[in-house]
Amino acid sequence: MKDLKDLSFATRQIHVGKQKNSVGALCDPIYMTSTFAFDSVEQGGRRFAGEEDGYIYTRLGNPSQRAVEEKLASLEGGEDAAVTASGMGAISSTLWSILKQGDEIIAEEALYGCTFSLMSHGLSEFGVTAKFIDMSSLDNLKNALSEKTKVVYFETPCNPTLTVIDIEEAAKIAHEYNPEIKVIVDNTFCTPYVQRPLSKGADIVVHSATKYLNGHGDIVAGAVISDAEFIQKVKMFGMKDMTGSIMSPFNAFLLARGMKTLDIRMERHCANAMKIAKFLESHPAVKKVYYPGLESFEGHKTALKQMDLMGGMMSFELKADRDQVAAALNKLQLCIVAVSLGDAETLVEHPASMTHSTYSSEELASAGISEGLVRLSVGLEDPDDIIADLKEVLDPLAK
Ligand code: LCS
């Protein structure tokens, strides 16, 4: 038998990360404790000094968190991982671990709204600047890099435009300019089952584990995956001292539980999405479908290069004004009007007024997020039922 680390994705998502427990429980117990008893004052001192392994306090580590960290590191192909209270906790803990006053971030202009806000309005208060560019053409990255650049940051596919960015090429350009630049990829839309950015040259992967990784819409969670040295820095500085954004042991348990079925869920999300994207593309009320799996989509070729499947997320524009779009979405019976994504339920939302309302109208236009754009997180229902629901509200718009 091969080593567990060399076994396939499906096996590792289930078996990697199990912690030893005294009673042989199949599932790791939830270590719902804030602190850990030391045998002696001397032992406590040794643990704080890093001279002895062992737990201290849950903000510094907990076996329930460790179980998911080991699983995620294995699946993303990183040396180590840190789990956090939210995706924003992962992103902010990561950025605080790298940046100081005077440094610069270069980021793709289409980002999850709060990530955009953190970079454009938050970090600028502390002397860190962010340049937002269109990374679908990497000449823009070449032109933007400067002595001050410490981080190159993007999602791919981007939220909500689904713009696909060539990870290998972006990492190459950044590292050729300066090998010290950290290339950070938000892999929330794909999960490691679909895309593994570290294998393409990225330095750090961040996640909102609230989404597909957990998959059941019942927790808010995040993760960072990278080399062991950087993860140590995130844990012992970014998270411990700067954000305190640690994952509760209960949420870690739920995340580990959700991740056992990641591959089969992603297969279904992606198959459903492909079918629905084709339906939308053929519907007369639809102006454009943004989905990496469609040959007509700008990012399709790059998607084939770096994604094993085409994802469960898409956006579309209707041949209708904003009020008509809202009225149509309000009539949906099965699809639920809600933000978030990656759940068993199909979720539909309006980025300009919801997830991306942190952007000004000019910033929305520049990032390609139109007022009429609708985002769809395709769930695990029967795709024909989702299509029937969409058809009922779209057909009247085509008349
Ligand atoms: N990164 C991406 C790509 C996201 O879509 C989100 C949240 C985050 C990071 C932040 O993660 P959180 O702190 O919420 O766990 N995206 C959301 C969305 O599109 N709708 O609601 C939340």
Tab-separated table of C-alpha atoms and ligand atoms in Angstrom:
chain	number	residue	atom	x	y	z
A	1	MET	CA	0.000	0.000	0.000
A	2	LYS	CA	1.257	3.444	-0.910
A	3	ASP	CA	1.633	6.171	1.672
A	4	LEU	CA	-1.635	8.031	2.394
A	5	LYS	CA	-0.129	11.224	0.968
A	6	ASP	CA	0.332	9.493	-2.399
A	7	LEU	CA	-3.224	8.164	-2.660
A	8	SER	CA	-5.911	9.715	-4.835
A	9	PHE	CA	-7.906	12.873	-4.102
A	10	ALA	CA	-11.071	10.946	-3.152
A	11	THR	CA	-9.174	8.894	-0.585
A	12	ARG	CA	-7.247	11.820	0.861
A	13	GLN	CA	-10.322	14.013	1.285
A	14	ILE	CA	-11.681	11.340	3.638
A	15	HIS	CA	-8.623	9.949	5.394
A	16	VAL	CA	-6.016	12.714	5.673
A	17	GLY	CA	-6.122	14.728	8.880
A	18	LYS	CA	-7.655	12.209	11.257
A	19	GLN	CA	-6.210	12.934	14.721
A	20	LYS	CA	-5.447	10.229	17.275
A	21	ASN	CA	-8.155	9.808	19.917
A	22	SER	CA	-8.222	7.590	22.990
A	23	VAL	CA	-11.462	5.679	22.254
A	24	GLY	CA	-11.091	4.888	18.561
A	25	ALA	CA	-13.906	7.202	17.434
A	26	LEU	CA	-14.183	7.083	13.633
A	27	CYS	CA	-14.816	10.824	13.456
A	28	ASP	CA	-12.565	13.201	15.320
A	29	PRO	CA	-14.143	14.467	18.532
A	30	ILE	CA	-14.903	18.191	18.660
A	31	TYR	CA	-12.288	19.643	20.976
A	32	MET	CA	-14.583	22.338	22.311
A	33	THR	CA	-12.043	23.859	24.645
A	34	SER	CA	-10.411	27.256	24.845
A	35	THR	CA	-7.329	26.130	26.748
A	36	PHE	CA	-5.196	23.024	27.388
A	37	ALA	CA	-3.888	21.817	30.769
A	38	PHE	CA	-0.109	21.636	31.204
A	39	ASP	CA	1.462	18.899	33.351
A	40	SER	CA	3.540	21.551	35.061
A	41	VAL	CA	4.566	25.198	34.976
A	42	GLU	CA	7.813	24.066	33.348
A	43	GLN	CA	5.945	22.279	30.560
A	44	GLY	CA	3.831	25.388	29.896
A	45	GLY	CA	7.028	27.395	29.622
A	46	ARG	CA	8.552	24.904	27.193
A	47	ARG	CA	5.449	24.990	24.973
A	48	PHE	CA	5.457	28.776	24.864
A	49	ALA	CA	9.183	28.738	24.070
A	50	GLY	CA	8.558	26.303	21.201
A	51	GLU	CA	10.793	23.687	22.859
A	52	GLU	CA	8.027	21.109	23.152
A	53	ASP	CA	5.138	20.235	20.842
A	54	GLY	CA	1.618	20.358	22.232
A	55	TYR	CA	-1.435	22.553	22.451
A	56	ILE	CA	-1.572	25.759	24.503
A	57	TYR	CA	-4.704	27.792	23.741
A	58	THR	CA	-7.227	27.468	20.921
A	59	ARG	CA	-6.254	30.783	19.280
A	60	LEU	CA	-2.822	29.163	18.755
A	61	GLY	CA	-4.120	25.767	17.633
A	62	ASN	CA	-6.602	22.999	18.420
A	63	PRO	CA	-6.841	19.356	17.234
A	64	SER	CA	-10.223	19.993	15.531
A	65	GLN	CA	-8.646	22.776	13.459
A	66	ARG	CA	-5.574	20.629	12.802
A	67	ALA	CA	-7.673	17.862	11.251
A	68	VAL	CA	-8.944	20.216	8.519
A	69	GLU	CA	-5.607	21.952	8.058
A	70	GLU	CA	-3.887	18.675	7.229
A	71	LYS	CA	-6.680	17.692	4.853
A	72	LEU	CA	-6.601	21.041	3.028
A	73	ALA	CA	-2.807	21.138	2.762
A	74	SER	CA	-2.853	17.689	1.183
A	75	LEU	CA	-5.644	18.465	-1.293
A	76	GLU	CA	-4.163	21.818	-2.409
A	77	GLY	CA	-0.647	20.327	-2.592
A	78	GLY	CA	0.779	22.738	-0.003
A	79	GLU	CA	3.124	21.998	2.879
A	80	ASP	CA	0.722	23.336	5.496
A	81	ALA	CA	-2.531	25.203	6.047
A	82	ALA	CA	-4.220	27.484	8.562
A	83	VAL	CA	-7.967	27.562	9.027
A	84	THR	CA	-9.701	30.819	9.920
A	85	ALA	CA	-13.046	32.169	11.128
A	86	SER	CA	-14.046	33.336	7.632
A	87	GLY	CA	-12.700	33.838	4.129
A	88	MET	CA	-12.114	37.493	4.977
A	89	GLY	CA	-10.225	36.284	8.063
A	90	ALA	CA	-7.986	34.187	5.806
A	91	ILE	CA	-7.357	37.068	3.402
A	92	SER	CA	-6.717	39.706	6.054
A	93	SER	CA	-4.522	37.410	8.196
A	94	THR	CA	-2.497	36.581	5.071
A	95	LEU	CA	-2.084	40.184	3.950
A	96	TRP	CA	-1.179	41.396	7.455
A	97	SER	CA	1.526	38.698	7.525
A	98	ILE	CA	3.200	40.166	4.429
A	99	LEU	CA	2.568	43.890	4.097
A	100	LYS	CA	3.923	46.965	5.786
A	101	GLN	CA	3.540	50.708	5.249
A	102	GLY	CA	4.712	51.765	1.782
A	103	ASP	CA	4.080	48.374	0.170
A	104	GLU	CA	1.835	47.846	-2.819
A	105	ILE	CA	-0.649	45.162	-3.881
A	106	ILE	CA	-1.516	44.571	-7.508
A	107	ALA	CA	-4.919	42.957	-7.795
A	108	GLU	CA	-7.348	41.987	-10.498
A	109	GLU	CA	-10.145	44.568	-10.546
A	110	ALA	CA	-12.993	42.041	-10.305
A	111	LEU	CA	-12.829	40.699	-6.760
A	112	TYR	CA	-15.324	39.652	-4.123
A	113	GLY	CA	-16.696	43.002	-2.864
A	114	CYS	CA	-15.262	42.843	0.670
A	115	THR	CA	-11.814	41.798	-0.591
A	116	PHE	CA	-11.942	44.839	-2.865
A	117	SER	CA	-13.003	47.001	0.064
A	118	LEU	CA	-10.238	45.647	2.322
A	119	MET	CA	-7.630	46.533	-0.289
A	120	SER	CA	-9.058	49.803	-1.589
A	121	HIS	CA	-10.493	51.358	1.588
A	122	GLY	CA	-9.054	49.350	4.521
A	123	LEU	CA	-5.353	48.812	3.966
A	124	SER	CA	-4.955	52.282	2.434
A	125	GLU	CA	-5.596	53.683	5.929
A	126	PHE	CA	-2.343	52.019	6.952
A	127	GLY	CA	-0.169	53.211	4.081
A	128	VAL	CA	-0.542	50.180	1.815
A	129	THR	CA	-1.614	50.989	-1.744
A	130	ALA	CA	-3.531	48.775	-4.135
A	131	LYS	CA	-3.500	48.977	-7.930
A	132	PHE	CA	-6.467	47.302	-9.612
A	133	ILE	CA	-5.911	46.086	-13.151
A	134	ASP	CA	-7.538	43.855	-15.748
A	135	MET	CA	-5.540	40.629	-15.515
A	136	SER	CA	-7.304	38.882	-18.346
A	137	SER	CA	-4.477	40.488	-20.314
A	138	LEU	CA	-1.220	39.898	-18.472
A	139	ASP	CA	0.573	42.734	-20.274
A	140	ASN	CA	-1.311	44.881	-17.768
A	141	LEU	CA	0.441	43.006	-14.958
A	142	LYS	CA	3.854	43.494	-16.610
A	143	ASN	CA	3.208	47.230	-16.825
A	144	ALA	CA	1.917	47.551	-13.272
A	145	LEU	CA	4.725	45.803	-11.354
A	146	SER	CA	7.016	48.096	-9.375
A	147	GLU	CA	9.724	48.041	-6.715
A	148	LYS	CA	6.978	48.450	-4.124
A	149	THR	CA	4.933	45.435	-5.271
A	150	LYS	CA	4.829	42.782	-2.531
A	151	VAL	CA	1.638	40.961	-3.484
A	152	VAL	CA	-0.077	39.987	-6.721
A	153	TYR	CA	-3.625	38.942	-5.893
A	154	PHE	CA	-6.481	37.472	-7.904
A	155	GLU	CA	-9.409	35.092	-7.938
A	156	THR	CA	-9.844	32.828	-10.921
A	157	PRO	CA	-12.542	32.555	-12.092
A	158	CYS	CA	-13.322	35.986	-10.643
A	159	ASN	CA	-16.353	36.802	-8.559
A	160	PRO	CA	-18.729	37.710	-10.266
A	161	THR	CA	-17.429	38.161	-13.847
A	162	LEU	CA	-15.971	34.640	-14.066
A	163	THR	CA	-12.918	36.181	-15.775
A	164	VAL	CA	-10.281	33.473	-16.051
A	165	ILE	CA	-6.690	34.469	-15.257
A	166	ASP	CA	-3.736	32.361	-16.375
A	167	ILE	CA	-2.178	31.377	-13.037
A	168	GLU	CA	1.033	29.948	-14.485
A	169	GLU	CA	1.673	32.989	-16.649
A	170	ALA	CA	0.802	35.519	-13.926
A	171	ALA	CA	3.099	33.768	-11.409
A	172	LYS	CA	5.900	33.635	-13.982
A	173	ILE	CA	5.649	37.337	-14.770
A	174	ALA	CA	5.529	38.340	-11.096
A	175	HIS	CA	8.404	36.072	-10.041
A	176	GLU	CA	10.615	37.032	-12.981
A	177	TYR	CA	10.211	40.648	-11.950
A	178	ASN	CA	10.931	39.864	-8.294
A	179	PRO	CA	11.018	36.329	-6.834
A	180	GLU	CA	10.046	37.747	-3.427
A	181	ILE	CA	6.587	38.814	-4.645
A	182	LYS	CA	3.865	36.650	-3.148
A	183	VAL	CA	1.341	35.505	-5.738
A	184	ILE	CA	-1.930	34.841	-3.925
A	185	VAL	CA	-4.838	33.043	-5.581
A	186	ASP	CA	-8.319	32.910	-4.084
A	187	ASN	CA	-9.448	29.401	-5.052
A	188	THR	CA	-12.939	29.645	-3.534
A	189	PHE	CA	-14.836	29.215	-6.818
A	190	CYS	CA	-12.918	26.072	-7.790
A	191	THR	CA	-11.743	24.214	-4.693
A	192	PRO	CA	-8.675	21.966	-5.069
A	193	TYR	CA	-10.806	19.333	-6.781
A	194	VAL	CA	-11.095	21.612	-9.800
A	195	GLN	CA	-7.896	23.690	-9.704
A	196	ARG	CA	-4.644	23.643	-7.715
A	197	PRO	CA	-2.928	27.045	-8.027
A	198	LEU	CA	0.200	26.045	-6.051
A	199	SER	CA	1.021	23.503	-8.760
A	200	LYS	CA	0.888	26.370	-11.296
A	201	GLY	CA	3.395	28.545	-9.459
A	202	ALA	CA	1.232	30.514	-6.996
A	203	ASP	CA	2.772	30.991	-3.536
A	204	ILE	CA	-0.364	31.126	-1.427
A	205	VAL	CA	-3.951	29.909	-1.816
A	206	VAL	CA	-6.777	31.451	0.192
A	207	HIS	CA	-10.342	30.217	0.513
A	208	SER	CA	-13.713	31.171	1.743
A	209	ALA	CA	-14.423	27.687	3.132
A	210	THR	CA	-17.961	28.934	3.756
A	211	LYS	CA	-18.630	27.902	0.175
A	212	TYR	CA	-17.937	24.641	-1.691
A	213	LEU	CA	-15.359	23.293	0.757
A	214	ASN	CA	-17.986	23.040	3.474
A	215	GLY	CA	-20.785	22.774	0.944
A	216	HIS	CA	-23.806	22.828	3.218
A	217	GLY	CA	-24.395	26.520	3.858
A	218	ASP	CA	-24.174	26.177	7.624
A	219	ILE	CA	-20.861	27.804	8.592
A	220	VAL	CA	-18.645	30.786	7.784
A	221	ALA	CA	-15.016	29.683	7.486
A	222	GLY	CA	-11.725	30.319	5.701
A	223	ALA	CA	-8.326	28.824	4.991
A	224	VAL	CA	-4.803	29.675	3.845
A	225	ILE	CA	-2.488	27.102	2.241
A	226	SER	CA	1.196	27.643	1.494
A	227	ASP	CA	4.710	26.543	2.499
A	228	ALA	CA	5.216	25.634	6.160
A	229	GLU	CA	7.269	28.740	6.955
A	230	PHE	CA	4.617	31.135	5.682
A	231	ILE	CA	1.776	29.279	7.411
A	232	GLN	CA	3.704	29.509	10.673
A	233	LYS	CA	3.882	33.272	10.162
A	234	VAL	CA	0.144	33.498	9.447
A	235	LYS	CA	-0.633	31.501	12.577
A	236	MET	CA	1.855	33.084	14.946
A	237	PHE	CA	1.516	36.674	13.726
A	238	GLY	CA	-1.280	37.367	11.214
A	239	MET	CA	-3.879	35.393	13.124
A	240	LYS	CA	-2.510	35.227	16.664
A	241	ASP	CA	-1.707	38.917	17.006
A	242	MET	CA	-3.293	40.880	14.162
A	243	THR	CA	-6.745	39.486	13.395
A	244	GLY	CA	-7.469	36.784	15.990
A	245	SER	CA	-9.578	35.254	13.250
A	246	ILE	CA	-9.506	31.620	14.340
A	247	MET	CA	-11.994	28.906	13.418
A	248	SER	CA	-14.138	27.527	16.216
A	249	PRO	CA	-13.600	23.783	16.859
A	250	PHE	CA	-17.271	23.165	16.100
A	251	ASN	CA	-16.987	24.798	12.667
A	252	ALA	CA	-13.766	22.871	12.035
A	253	PHE	CA	-15.673	19.651	12.705
A	254	LEU	CA	-18.410	20.630	10.252
A	255	LEU	CA	-15.862	21.619	7.624
A	256	ALA	CA	-13.981	18.307	7.945
A	257	ARG	CA	-17.322	16.534	7.613
A	258	GLY	CA	-18.309	18.520	4.521
A	259	MET	CA	-14.979	17.961	2.824
A	260	LYS	CA	-15.334	14.175	2.890
A	261	THR	CA	-17.727	14.488	-0.075
A	262	LEU	CA	-16.025	17.362	-1.911
A	263	ASP	CA	-15.270	15.467	-5.141
A	264	ILE	CA	-18.744	14.067	-5.689
A	265	ARG	CA	-20.378	17.384	-4.893
A	266	MET	CA	-18.067	19.284	-7.278
A	267	GLU	CA	-18.693	16.771	-10.066
A	268	ARG	CA	-22.432	17.380	-9.735
A	269	HIS	CA	-22.189	21.170	-9.341
A	270	CYS	CA	-20.072	21.359	-12.499
A	271	ALA	CA	-22.224	18.981	-14.572
A	272	ASN	CA	-25.390	20.858	-13.563
A	273	ALA	CA	-23.758	24.207	-14.320
A	274	MET	CA	-22.685	23.138	-17.813
A	275	LYS	CA	-26.229	22.071	-18.644
A	276	ILE	CA	-27.734	25.280	-17.253
A	277	ALA	CA	-25.152	27.502	-18.990
A	278	LYS	CA	-26.067	25.895	-22.332
A	279	PHE	CA	-29.760	26.433	-21.625
A	280	LEU	CA	-29.196	30.102	-20.743
A	281	GLU	CA	-26.975	30.649	-23.779
A	282	SER	CA	-29.753	29.381	-26.047
A	283	HIS	CA	-32.532	31.418	-24.390
A	284	PRO	CA	-33.740	34.451	-26.382
A	285	ALA	CA	-34.085	36.646	-23.258
A	286	VAL	CA	-30.399	36.178	-22.382
A	287	LYS	CA	-27.826	38.624	-23.750
A	288	LYS	CA	-24.642	36.963	-22.492
A	289	VAL	CA	-23.594	34.049	-20.305
A	290	TYR	CA	-20.352	34.246	-18.347
A	291	TYR	CA	-19.274	30.636	-17.815
A	292	PRO	CA	-15.757	29.223	-18.349
A	293	GLY	CA	-17.173	26.012	-19.816
A	294	LEU	CA	-18.770	27.724	-22.809
A	295	GLU	CA	-16.663	27.872	-25.958
A	296	SER	CA	-18.069	31.343	-26.579
A	297	PHE	CA	-16.605	32.649	-23.307
A	298	GLU	CA	-13.368	34.679	-23.481
A	299	GLY	CA	-11.595	32.677	-20.752
A	300	HIS	CA	-12.520	29.225	-22.091
A	301	LYS	CA	-9.071	28.261	-23.457
A	302	THR	CA	-7.256	29.328	-20.284
A	303	ALA	CA	-9.878	27.501	-18.217
A	304	LEU	CA	-9.147	24.273	-20.115
A	305	LYS	CA	-5.455	24.751	-19.297
A	306	GLN	CA	-5.849	25.042	-15.553
A	307	MET	CA	-9.269	23.771	-14.458
A	308	ASP	CA	-10.138	20.055	-14.420
A	309	LEU	CA	-13.855	20.882	-14.526
A	310	MET	CA	-15.569	24.157	-15.429
A	311	GLY	CA	-17.034	25.066	-12.047
A	312	GLY	CA	-20.496	25.568	-10.623
A	313	MET	CA	-20.639	29.379	-10.829
A	314	MET	CA	-21.897	31.546	-13.673
A	315	SER	CA	-23.295	34.992	-14.346
A	316	PHE	CA	-25.585	36.226	-17.084
A	317	GLU	CA	-27.073	39.393	-18.486
A	318	LEU	CA	-30.659	39.650	-19.683
A	319	LYS	CA	-32.080	41.742	-22.491
A	320	ALA	CA	-34.024	43.699	-19.895
A	321	ASP	CA	-33.615	46.701	-17.607
A	322	ARG	CA	-32.669	46.412	-13.960
A	323	ASP	CA	-36.267	46.528	-12.683
A	324	GLN	CA	-37.380	43.799	-15.074
A	325	VAL	CA	-34.442	41.671	-13.982
A	326	ALA	CA	-35.401	42.113	-10.316
A	327	ALA	CA	-39.041	41.326	-11.041
A	328	ALA	CA	-38.024	38.138	-12.861
A	329	LEU	CA	-35.743	36.959	-10.046
A	330	ASN	CA	-38.495	37.615	-7.500
A	331	LYS	CA	-40.698	35.098	-9.329
A	332	LEU	CA	-38.263	32.188	-9.025
A	333	GLN	CA	-39.729	29.282	-7.072
A	334	LEU	CA	-36.836	26.866	-6.629
A	335	CYS	CA	-33.738	29.048	-6.991
A	336	ILE	CA	-33.259	31.110	-3.848
A	337	VAL	CA	-32.429	34.813	-3.932
A	338	ALA	CA	-29.429	34.931	-1.578
A	339	VAL	CA	-25.742	35.777	-1.507
A	340	SER	CA	-23.080	33.155	-0.739
A	341	LEU	CA	-22.428	30.235	-3.049
A	342	GLY	CA	-21.341	26.613	-3.243
A	343	ASP	CA	-24.305	25.232	-1.352
A	344	ALA	CA	-26.637	22.337	-2.177
A	345	GLU	CA	-29.347	24.919	-2.941
A	346	THR	CA	-29.174	26.983	-6.151
A	347	LEU	CA	-28.617	30.608	-5.142
A	348	VAL	CA	-29.140	33.652	-7.308
A	349	GLU	CA	-28.077	37.233	-6.555
A	350	HIS	CA	-27.557	40.682	-8.048
A	351	PRO	CA	-23.860	41.627	-7.582
A	352	ALA	CA	-24.199	45.384	-8.246
A	353	SER	CA	-26.623	45.867	-5.343
A	354	MET	CA	-25.452	43.006	-3.106
A	355	THR	CA	-22.022	41.302	-3.015
A	356	HIS	CA	-20.315	44.075	-4.985
A	357	SER	CA	-22.099	47.107	-3.542
A	358	THR	CA	-18.700	48.085	-2.060
A	359	TYR	CA	-17.759	49.183	-5.607
A	360	SER	CA	-18.735	52.653	-6.862
A	361	SER	CA	-20.622	52.817	-10.195
A	362	GLU	CA	-17.368	53.742	-11.972
A	363	GLU	CA	-15.495	50.884	-10.301
A	364	LEU	CA	-18.268	48.430	-11.245
A	365	ALA	CA	-18.105	49.567	-14.862
A	366	SER	CA	-14.319	49.337	-14.968
A	367	ALA	CA	-14.387	45.805	-13.503
A	368	GLY	CA	-16.984	44.698	-16.073
A	369	ILE	CA	-19.743	44.182	-13.487
A	370	SER	CA	-22.805	45.526	-15.281
A	371	GLU	CA	-25.929	46.808	-13.493
A	372	GLY	CA	-27.945	43.979	-15.018
A	373	LEU	CA	-25.549	41.141	-14.189
A	374	VAL	CA	-27.119	38.194	-12.350
A	375	ARG	CA	-24.958	35.599	-10.577
A	376	LEU	CA	-26.011	31.986	-10.234
A	377	SER	CA	-24.487	29.439	-7.860
A	378	VAL	CA	-25.745	26.181	-9.305
A	379	GLY	CA	-26.793	23.741	-6.616
A	380	LEU	CA	-27.129	19.988	-6.440
A	381	GLU	CA	-30.803	19.762	-7.384
A	382	ASP	CA	-31.901	18.003	-10.575
A	383	PRO	CA	-30.668	20.389	-13.305
A	384	ASP	CA	-33.904	19.980	-15.259
A	385	ASP	CA	-35.847	21.351	-12.293
A	386	ILE	CA	-33.513	24.364	-12.074
A	387	ILE	CA	-33.902	24.930	-15.825
A	388	ALA	CA	-37.700	24.708	-15.567
A	389	ASP	CA	-37.684	27.327	-12.805
A	390	LEU	CA	-35.460	29.670	-14.840
A	391	LYS	CA	-37.453	29.094	-18.029
A	392	GLU	CA	-40.705	30.100	-16.363
A	393	VAL	CA	-39.379	33.534	-15.428
A	394	LEU	CA	-37.275	34.084	-18.569
A	395	ASP	CA	-39.837	33.109	-21.222
A	396	PRO	CA	-42.072	36.175	-20.627
A	397	LEU	CA	-39.030	38.449	-21.084
A	398	ALA	CA	-38.405	37.031	-24.559
A	399	LYS	CA	-41.826	38.079	-25.839
B	1	LCS	N1	-13.363	35.149	-1.512
B	1	LCS	C1	-14.374	34.945	-2.370
B	1	LCS	C2	-14.077	34.604	-3.787
B	1	LCS	C3	-15.684	35.082	-1.916
B	1	LCS	O1	-16.679	34.881	-2.797
B	1	LCS	C4	-15.935	35.423	-0.559
B	1	LCS	C5	-17.293	35.596	-0.037
B	1	LCS	C6	-14.835	35.636	0.284
B	1	LCS	C7	-13.570	35.471	-0.224
B	1	LCS	C8	-15.006	35.996	1.724
B	1	LCS	O2	-15.386	34.867	2.436
B	1	LCS	P1	-16.258	34.867	3.775
B	1	LCS	O3	-15.570	35.776	4.735
B	1	LCS	O4	-17.623	35.342	3.441
B	1	LCS	O5	-16.199	33.443	4.207
B	1	LCS	N2	-18.270	35.675	-1.026
B	1	LCS	C9	-19.538	35.895	-0.871
B	1	LCS	C10	-20.421	36.024	-1.962
B	1	LCS	O6	-20.089	36.045	-3.136
B	1	LCS	N3	-21.636	36.147	-1.506
B	1	LCS	O7	-21.666	36.211	-0.133
B	1	LCS	C11	-20.309	36.041	0.375
